[in-house]
């Protein structure tokens, strides 16, 4: 497979808001998007998106995973960015229609079809730095992907940053491109200076998230992760993993976690850490870098609980285990 998210289906679903109503969705060539160079999105970052997947089951059916949760967050992001309100039922139909159009292209397990709904402000108004776009465009891109997680890829190295923040705290729960852009420079610096894979942002010692994923500490049979607030992204994968952990009898603690406690627990045998997200589900963390010193998490390798949780979620997605929470939707 090509690099994750670099191959796209030739058509996408699209709909436009003209200031009063949404147009009927259409399937158009994926490279046909046009808008004015003064568009609000290009100057004032009025944009949000989602990421979800479609999976092929052994009987040939195609299932969408937790689409309702993603659409709800999509609507929330649009509202918090003051973009025109989306029609959630119309967005659901757009996703189903475009996936159905390319159902034959959904890869077999362990691959999937990555789905990227996007909403952008299109009003040509460069004087609106302090006002929202009154028009917008919503589209849904598809990208067939392979298995993002490789069992021989090793574990991740995270730089603990106690001074910086991923994004403005009041914008953390918005899935917006600007939040990812603001994290890029510290991530690049961490790679250059410490050979780190990612930065775990811990402003004033408060363990939050990395530049592109939620963070979970797994201390034997307990998962510890930051309680939901508006300062970080409310991940759908995070929510799914915590639900499955409870199903397995694990203790889930959503609370404040300090860097001091994180490093103390990480040194214990049996401790694990992972990043959660749509692409990899759970990616194991083996090393924290703090104040120039490396701290190994547990034995530095992927642990059994990380493996078990990822497998439990993959098995539901691929139809190999019962979907007890009704997370799968047929197209």
mmCIF file of N, CA, C and O in Angstrom, residues 94-155:
data_model
loop_
_atom_site.group_PDB
_atom_site.id
_atom_site.type_symbol
_atom_site.label_atom_id
_atom_site.label_comp_id
_atom_site.label_asym_id
_atom_site.label_seq_id
_atom_site.Cartn_x
_atom_site.Cartn_y
_atom_site.Cartn_z
ATOM 1 N N UNK A 94 -24.505 11.420 2.503
ATOM 2 C CA UNK A 94 -23.323 11.655 1.657
ATOM 3 C C UNK A 94 -22.267 10.574 1.883
ATOM 4 O O UNK A 94 -21.691 10.028 0.935
ATOM 5 N N UNK A 95 -22.021 10.271 3.153
ATOM 6 C CA UNK A 95 -21.011 9.250 3.477
ATOM 7 C C UNK A 95 -21.426 7.894 2.928
ATOM 8 O O UNK A 95 -20.637 7.199 2.273
ATOM 9 N N UNK A 96 -22.664 7.511 3.177
ATOM 10 C CA UNK A 96 -23.130 6.201 2.707
ATOM 11 C C UNK A 96 -23.115 6.116 1.182
ATOM 12 O O UNK A 96 -22.715 5.100 0.601
ATOM 13 N N UNK A 97 -23.546 7.184 0.524
ATOM 14 C CA UNK A 97 -23.625 7.161 -0.940
ATOM 15 C C UNK A 97 -22.251 7.025 -1.585
ATOM 16 O O UNK A 97 -22.063 6.255 -2.530
ATOM 17 N N UNK A 98 -21.265 7.772 -1.080
ATOM 18 C CA UNK A 98 -19.957 7.713 -1.716
ATOM 19 C C UNK A 98 -19.248 6.393 -1.387
ATOM 20 O O UNK A 98 -18.537 5.841 -2.230
ATOM 21 N N UNK A 99 -19.463 5.876 -0.181
ATOM 22 C CA UNK A 99 -18.874 4.565 0.144
ATOM 23 C C UNK A 99 -19.535 3.477 -0.701
ATOM 24 O O UNK A 99 -18.865 2.573 -1.214
ATOM 25 N N UNK A 100 -20.853 3.559 -0.874
ATOM 26 C CA UNK A 100 -21.549 2.585 -1.708
ATOM 27 C C UNK A 100 -21.068 2.652 -3.152
ATOM 28 O O UNK A 100 -20.926 1.623 -3.830
ATOM 29 N N UNK A 101 -20.765 3.879 -3.627
ATOM 30 C CA UNK A 101 -20.269 4.051 -4.994
ATOM 31 C C UNK A 101 -18.956 3.298 -5.188
ATOM 32 O O UNK A 101 -18.703 2.744 -6.272
ATOM 33 N N UNK A 102 -18.124 3.254 -4.153
ATOM 34 C CA UNK A 102 -16.819 2.606 -4.270
ATOM 35 C C UNK A 102 -16.691 1.399 -3.347
ATOM 36 O O UNK A 102 -15.607 1.073 -2.872
ATOM 37 N N UNK A 103 -17.819 0.725 -3.127
ATOM 38 C CA UNK A 103 -17.832 -0.428 -2.229
ATOM 39 C C UNK A 103 -16.861 -1.519 -2.682
ATOM 40 O O UNK A 103 -16.226 -2.191 -1.857
ATOM 41 N N UNK A 104 -16.727 -1.681 -3.998
ATOM 42 C CA UNK A 104 -15.824 -2.719 -4.512
ATOM 43 C C UNK A 104 -14.357 -2.406 -4.223
ATOM 44 O O UNK A 104 -13.505 -3.295 -4.321
ATOM 45 N N UNK A 105 -14.068 -1.156 -3.882
ATOM 46 C CA UNK A 105 -12.688 -0.745 -3.628
ATOM 47 C C UNK A 105 -12.300 -0.819 -2.146
ATOM 48 O O UNK A 105 -11.157 -0.536 -1.798
ATOM 49 N N UNK A 106 -13.261 -1.159 -1.288
ATOM 50 C CA UNK A 106 -12.934 -1.292 0.137
ATOM 51 C C UNK A 106 -12.016 -2.496 0.311
ATOM 52 O O UNK A 106 -12.391 -3.614 -0.047
ATOM 53 N N UNK A 107 -10.818 -2.309 0.836
ATOM 54 C CA UNK A 107 -9.865 -3.419 0.934
ATOM 55 C C UNK A 107 -10.329 -4.516 1.892
ATOM 56 O O UNK A 107 -11.140 -4.289 2.795
ATOM 57 N N UNK A 108 -9.786 -5.707 1.680
ATOM 58 C CA UNK A 108 -9.985 -6.796 2.623
ATOM 59 C C UNK A 108 -9.203 -6.492 3.903
ATOM 60 O O UNK A 108 -8.237 -5.733 3.886
ATOM 61 N N UNK A 109 -9.617 -7.088 5.043
ATOM 62 C CA UNK A 109 -8.819 -6.937 6.260
ATOM 63 C C UNK A 109 -7.379 -7.418 6.020
ATOM 64 O O UNK A 109 -7.188 -8.374 5.261
ATOM 65 N N UNK A 110 -6.380 -6.735 6.592
ATOM 66 C CA UNK A 110 -6.492 -5.706 7.619
ATOM 67 C C UNK A 110 -6.642 -4.288 7.071
ATOM 68 O O UNK A 110 -6.491 -3.331 7.811
ATOM 69 N N UNK A 111 -6.929 -4.155 5.773
ATOM 70 C CA UNK A 111 -7.128 -2.834 5.204
ATOM 71 C C UNK A 111 -8.532 -2.318 5.475
ATOM 72 O O UNK A 111 -9.384 -2.994 6.060
ATOM 73 N N UNK A 112 -8.795 -1.092 5.030
ATOM 74 C CA UNK A 112 -10.105 -0.471 5.216
ATOM 75 C C UNK A 112 -10.216 0.725 4.276
ATOM 76 O O UNK A 112 -9.251 1.095 3.600
ATOM 77 N N UNK A 113 -11.380 1.331 4.238
ATOM 78 C CA UNK A 113 -11.573 2.552 3.464
ATOM 79 C C UNK A 113 -11.653 3.719 4.450
ATOM 80 O O UNK A 113 -12.570 3.789 5.268
ATOM 81 N N UNK A 114 -10.670 4.596 4.383
ATOM 82 C CA UNK A 114 -10.655 5.767 5.264
ATOM 83 C C UNK A 114 -11.573 6.832 4.666
ATOM 84 O O UNK A 114 -11.543 7.093 3.459
ATOM 85 N N UNK A 115 -12.382 7.455 5.512
ATOM 86 C CA UNK A 115 -13.402 8.415 5.077
ATOM 87 C C UNK A 115 -13.106 9.766 5.718
ATOM 88 O O UNK A 115 -12.962 9.854 6.933
ATOM 89 N N UNK A 116 -13.024 10.811 4.901
ATOM 90 C CA UNK A 116 -12.649 12.136 5.406
ATOM 91 C C UNK A 116 -13.720 13.182 5.044
ATOM 92 O O UNK A 116 -13.617 13.870 4.031
ATOM 93 N N UNK A 117 -14.776 13.330 5.865
ATOM 94 C CA UNK A 117 -15.701 14.454 5.675
ATOM 95 C C UNK A 117 -14.990 15.757 6.054
ATOM 96 O O UNK A 117 -14.274 15.808 7.052
ATOM 97 N N UNK A 118 -15.211 16.801 5.275
ATOM 98 C CA UNK A 118 -14.539 18.080 5.499
ATOM 99 C C UNK A 118 -15.533 19.218 5.299
ATOM 100 O O UNK A 118 -16.395 19.151 4.420
ATOM 101 N N UNK A 119 -15.399 20.263 6.108
ATOM 102 C CA UNK A 119 -16.290 21.424 6.025
ATOM 103 C C UNK A 119 -15.432 22.684 6.022
ATOM 104 O O UNK A 119 -14.613 22.875 6.924
ATOM 105 N N UNK A 120 -15.595 23.531 5.005
ATOM 106 C CA UNK A 120 -14.767 24.730 4.879
ATOM 107 C C UNK A 120 -15.628 25.964 4.601
ATOM 108 O O UNK A 120 -16.654 25.892 3.933
ATOM 109 N N UNK A 121 -15.183 27.103 5.124
ATOM 110 C CA UNK A 121 -15.845 28.369 4.842
ATOM 111 C C UNK A 121 -15.394 28.906 3.498
ATOM 112 O O UNK A 121 -14.201 29.036 3.243
ATOM 113 N N UNK A 122 -16.340 29.243 2.628
ATOM 114 C CA UNK A 122 -16.000 29.606 1.247
ATOM 115 C C UNK A 122 -16.271 31.057 0.895
ATOM 116 O O UNK A 122 -15.937 31.496 -0.213
ATOM 117 N N UNK A 123 -16.847 31.824 1.791
ATOM 118 C CA UNK A 123 -17.171 33.205 1.448
ATOM 119 C C UNK A 123 -15.901 33.994 1.128
ATOM 120 O O UNK A 123 -14.923 33.959 1.874
ATOM 121 N N UNK A 124 -15.915 34.692 -0.002
ATOM 122 C CA UNK A 124 -14.781 35.532 -0.394
ATOM 123 C C UNK A 124 -14.902 36.860 0.356
ATOM 124 O O UNK A 124 -15.596 37.781 -0.070
ATOM 125 N N UNK A 125 -14.225 36.927 1.497
ATOM 126 C CA UNK A 125 -14.361 38.112 2.345
ATOM 127 C C UNK A 125 -13.146 38.213 3.252
ATOM 128 O O UNK A 125 -13.176 37.774 4.393
ATOM 129 N N UNK A 126 -12.073 38.824 2.726
ATOM 130 C CA UNK A 126 -10.860 38.906 3.536
ATOM 131 C C UNK A 126 -10.955 39.955 4.635
ATOM 132 O O UNK A 126 -10.075 40.055 5.483
ATOM 133 N N UNK A 127 -12.055 40.693 4.652
ATOM 134 C CA UNK A 127 -12.274 41.635 5.732
ATOM 135 C C UNK A 127 -12.949 41.007 6.935
ATOM 136 O O UNK A 127 -13.207 41.678 7.932
ATOM 137 N N UNK A 128 -13.222 39.693 6.846
ATOM 138 C CA UNK A 128 -13.955 39.020 7.920
ATOM 139 C C UNK A 128 -13.018 38.279 8.878
ATOM 140 O O UNK A 128 -13.254 37.121 9.217
ATOM 141 N N UNK A 129 -11.978 38.946 9.341
ATOM 142 C CA UNK A 129 -11.082 38.301 10.297
ATOM 143 C C UNK A 129 -11.782 38.042 11.627
ATOM 144 O O UNK A 129 -11.407 37.122 12.363
ATOM 145 N N UNK A 130 -12.789 38.819 11.943
ATOM 146 C CA UNK A 130 -13.498 38.667 13.208
ATOM 147 C C UNK A 130 -14.963 38.355 12.989
ATOM 148 O O UNK A 130 -15.813 38.648 13.840
ATOM 149 N N UNK A 131 -15.270 37.735 11.842
ATOM 150 C CA UNK A 131 -16.649 37.349 11.533
ATOM 151 C C UNK A 131 -16.635 36.041 10.760
ATOM 152 O O UNK A 131 -15.680 35.744 10.037
ATOM 153 N N UNK A 132 -17.673 35.239 10.897
ATOM 154 C CA UNK A 132 -17.683 33.928 10.247
ATOM 155 C C UNK A 132 -18.050 33.988 8.772
ATOM 156 O O UNK A 132 -18.608 34.972 8.291
ATOM 157 N N UNK A 133 -17.714 32.925 8.066
ATOM 158 C CA UNK A 133 -18.111 32.765 6.670
ATOM 159 C C UNK A 133 -19.593 32.417 6.608
ATOM 160 O O UNK A 133 -20.063 31.530 7.328
ATOM 161 N N UNK A 134 -20.323 33.102 5.744
ATOM 162 C CA UNK A 134 -21.754 32.848 5.613
ATOM 163 C C UNK A 134 -22.064 31.751 4.615
ATOM 164 O O UNK A 134 -23.185 31.266 4.532
ATOM 165 N N UNK A 135 -21.066 31.369 3.810
ATOM 166 C CA UNK A 135 -21.225 30.263 2.877
ATOM 167 C C UNK A 135 -20.161 29.221 3.178
ATOM 168 O O UNK A 135 -19.109 29.524 3.758
ATOM 169 N N UNK A 136 -20.434 27.988 2.767
ATOM 170 C CA UNK A 136 -19.471 26.930 3.048
ATOM 171 C C UNK A 136 -19.643 25.767 2.093
ATOM 172 O O UNK A 136 -20.600 25.714 1.313
ATOM 173 N N UNK A 137 -18.708 24.843 2.170
ATOM 174 C CA UNK A 137 -18.707 23.654 1.327
ATOM 175 C C UNK A 137 -18.397 22.446 2.201
ATOM 176 O O UNK A 137 -17.506 22.484 3.054
ATOM 177 N N UNK A 138 -19.137 21.403 1.984
ATOM 178 C CA UNK A 138 -18.926 20.143 2.694
ATOM 179 C C UNK A 138 -18.661 19.050 1.661
ATOM 180 O O UNK A 138 -19.389 18.934 0.676
ATOM 181 N N UNK A 139 -17.594 18.281 1.868
ATOM 182 C CA UNK A 139 -17.307 17.186 0.933
ATOM 183 C C UNK A 139 -16.781 15.972 1.686
ATOM 184 O O UNK A 139 -16.343 16.070 2.845
ATOM 185 N N UNK A 140 -16.852 14.811 1.037
ATOM 186 C CA UNK A 140 -16.428 13.554 1.655
ATOM 187 C C UNK A 140 -15.468 12.846 0.709
ATOM 188 O O UNK A 140 -15.856 12.417 -0.385
ATOM 189 N N UNK A 141 -14.213 12.736 1.133
ATOM 190 C CA UNK A 141 -13.169 12.040 0.382
ATOM 191 C C UNK A 141 -13.010 10.617 0.887
ATOM 192 O O UNK A 141 -13.201 10.350 2.078
ATOM 193 N N UNK A 142 -12.614 9.716 -0.016
ATOM 194 C CA UNK A 142 -12.325 8.330 0.363
ATOM 195 C C UNK A 142 -10.886 7.986 0.020
ATOM 196 O O UNK A 142 -10.376 8.391 -1.032
ATOM 197 N N UNK A 143 -10.250 7.220 0.902
ATOM 198 C CA UNK A 143 -8.870 6.793 0.677
ATOM 199 C C UNK A 143 -8.703 5.346 1.161
ATOM 200 O O UNK A 143 -8.787 5.084 2.367
ATOM 201 N N UNK A 144 -8.493 4.392 0.246
ATOM 202 C CA UNK A 144 -8.252 3.012 0.687
ATOM 203 C C UNK A 144 -6.896 2.918 1.375
ATOM 204 O O UNK A 144 -5.907 3.452 0.885
ATOM 205 N N UNK A 145 -6.877 2.279 2.536
ATOM 206 C CA UNK A 145 -5.645 2.210 3.327
ATOM 207 C C UNK A 145 -5.362 0.776 3.754
ATOM 208 O O UNK A 145 -6.271 -0.046 3.871
ATOM 209 N N UNK A 146 -4.084 0.518 4.018
ATOM 210 C CA UNK A 146 -3.678 -0.781 4.523
ATOM 211 C C UNK A 146 -3.663 -0.787 6.032
ATOM 212 O O UNK A 146 -4.258 0.058 6.696
ATOM 213 N N UNK A 147 -2.944 -1.744 6.597
ATOM 214 C CA UNK A 147 -2.832 -1.861 8.051
ATOM 215 C C UNK A 147 -1.828 -0.834 8.539
ATOM 216 O O UNK A 147 -0.626 -0.963 8.317
ATOM 217 N N UNK A 148 -2.311 0.205 9.201
ATOM 218 C CA UNK A 148 -1.434 1.282 9.661
ATOM 219 C C UNK A 148 -0.435 0.771 10.683
ATOM 220 O O UNK A 148 0.715 1.171 10.698
ATOM 221 N N UNK A 149 -0.890 -0.137 11.543
ATOM 222 C CA UNK A 149 -0.010 -0.636 12.597
ATOM 223 C C UNK A 149 0.754 -1.852 12.109
ATOM 224 O O UNK A 149 0.188 -2.812 11.603
ATOM 225 N N UNK A 150 2.060 -1.821 12.270
ATOM 226 C CA UNK A 150 2.917 -2.950 11.925
ATOM 227 C C UNK A 150 3.517 -3.523 13.201
ATOM 228 O O UNK A 150 4.092 -2.793 14.013
ATOM 229 N N UNK A 151 3.362 -4.823 13.413
ATOM 230 C CA UNK A 151 3.818 -5.444 14.653
ATOM 231 C C UNK A 151 5.327 -5.370 14.829
ATOM 232 O O UNK A 151 5.831 -5.517 15.939
ATOM 233 N N UNK A 152 6.067 -5.130 13.735
ATOM 234 C CA UNK A 152 7.523 -5.053 13.852
ATOM 235 C C UNK A 152 8.017 -3.610 13.819
ATOM 236 O O UNK A 152 9.211 -3.344 13.672
ATOM 237 N N UNK A 153 7.092 -2.652 13.982
ATOM 238 C CA UNK A 153 7.467 -1.241 13.899
ATOM 239 C C UNK A 153 8.118 -0.732 15.179
ATOM 240 O O UNK A 153 8.673 0.360 15.194
ATOM 241 N N UNK A 154 8.048 -1.522 16.249
ATOM 242 C CA UNK A 154 8.610 -1.076 17.511
ATOM 243 C C UNK A 154 7.662 -0.141 18.240
ATOM 244 O O UNK A 154 6.488 -0.001 17.886
ATOM 245 N N UNK A 155 8.174 0.511 19.280
ATOM 246 C CA UNK A 155 7.348 1.411 20.084
ATOM 247 C C UNK A 155 7.741 2.863 19.836
ATOM 248 O O UNK A 155 8.834 3.150 19.348
#
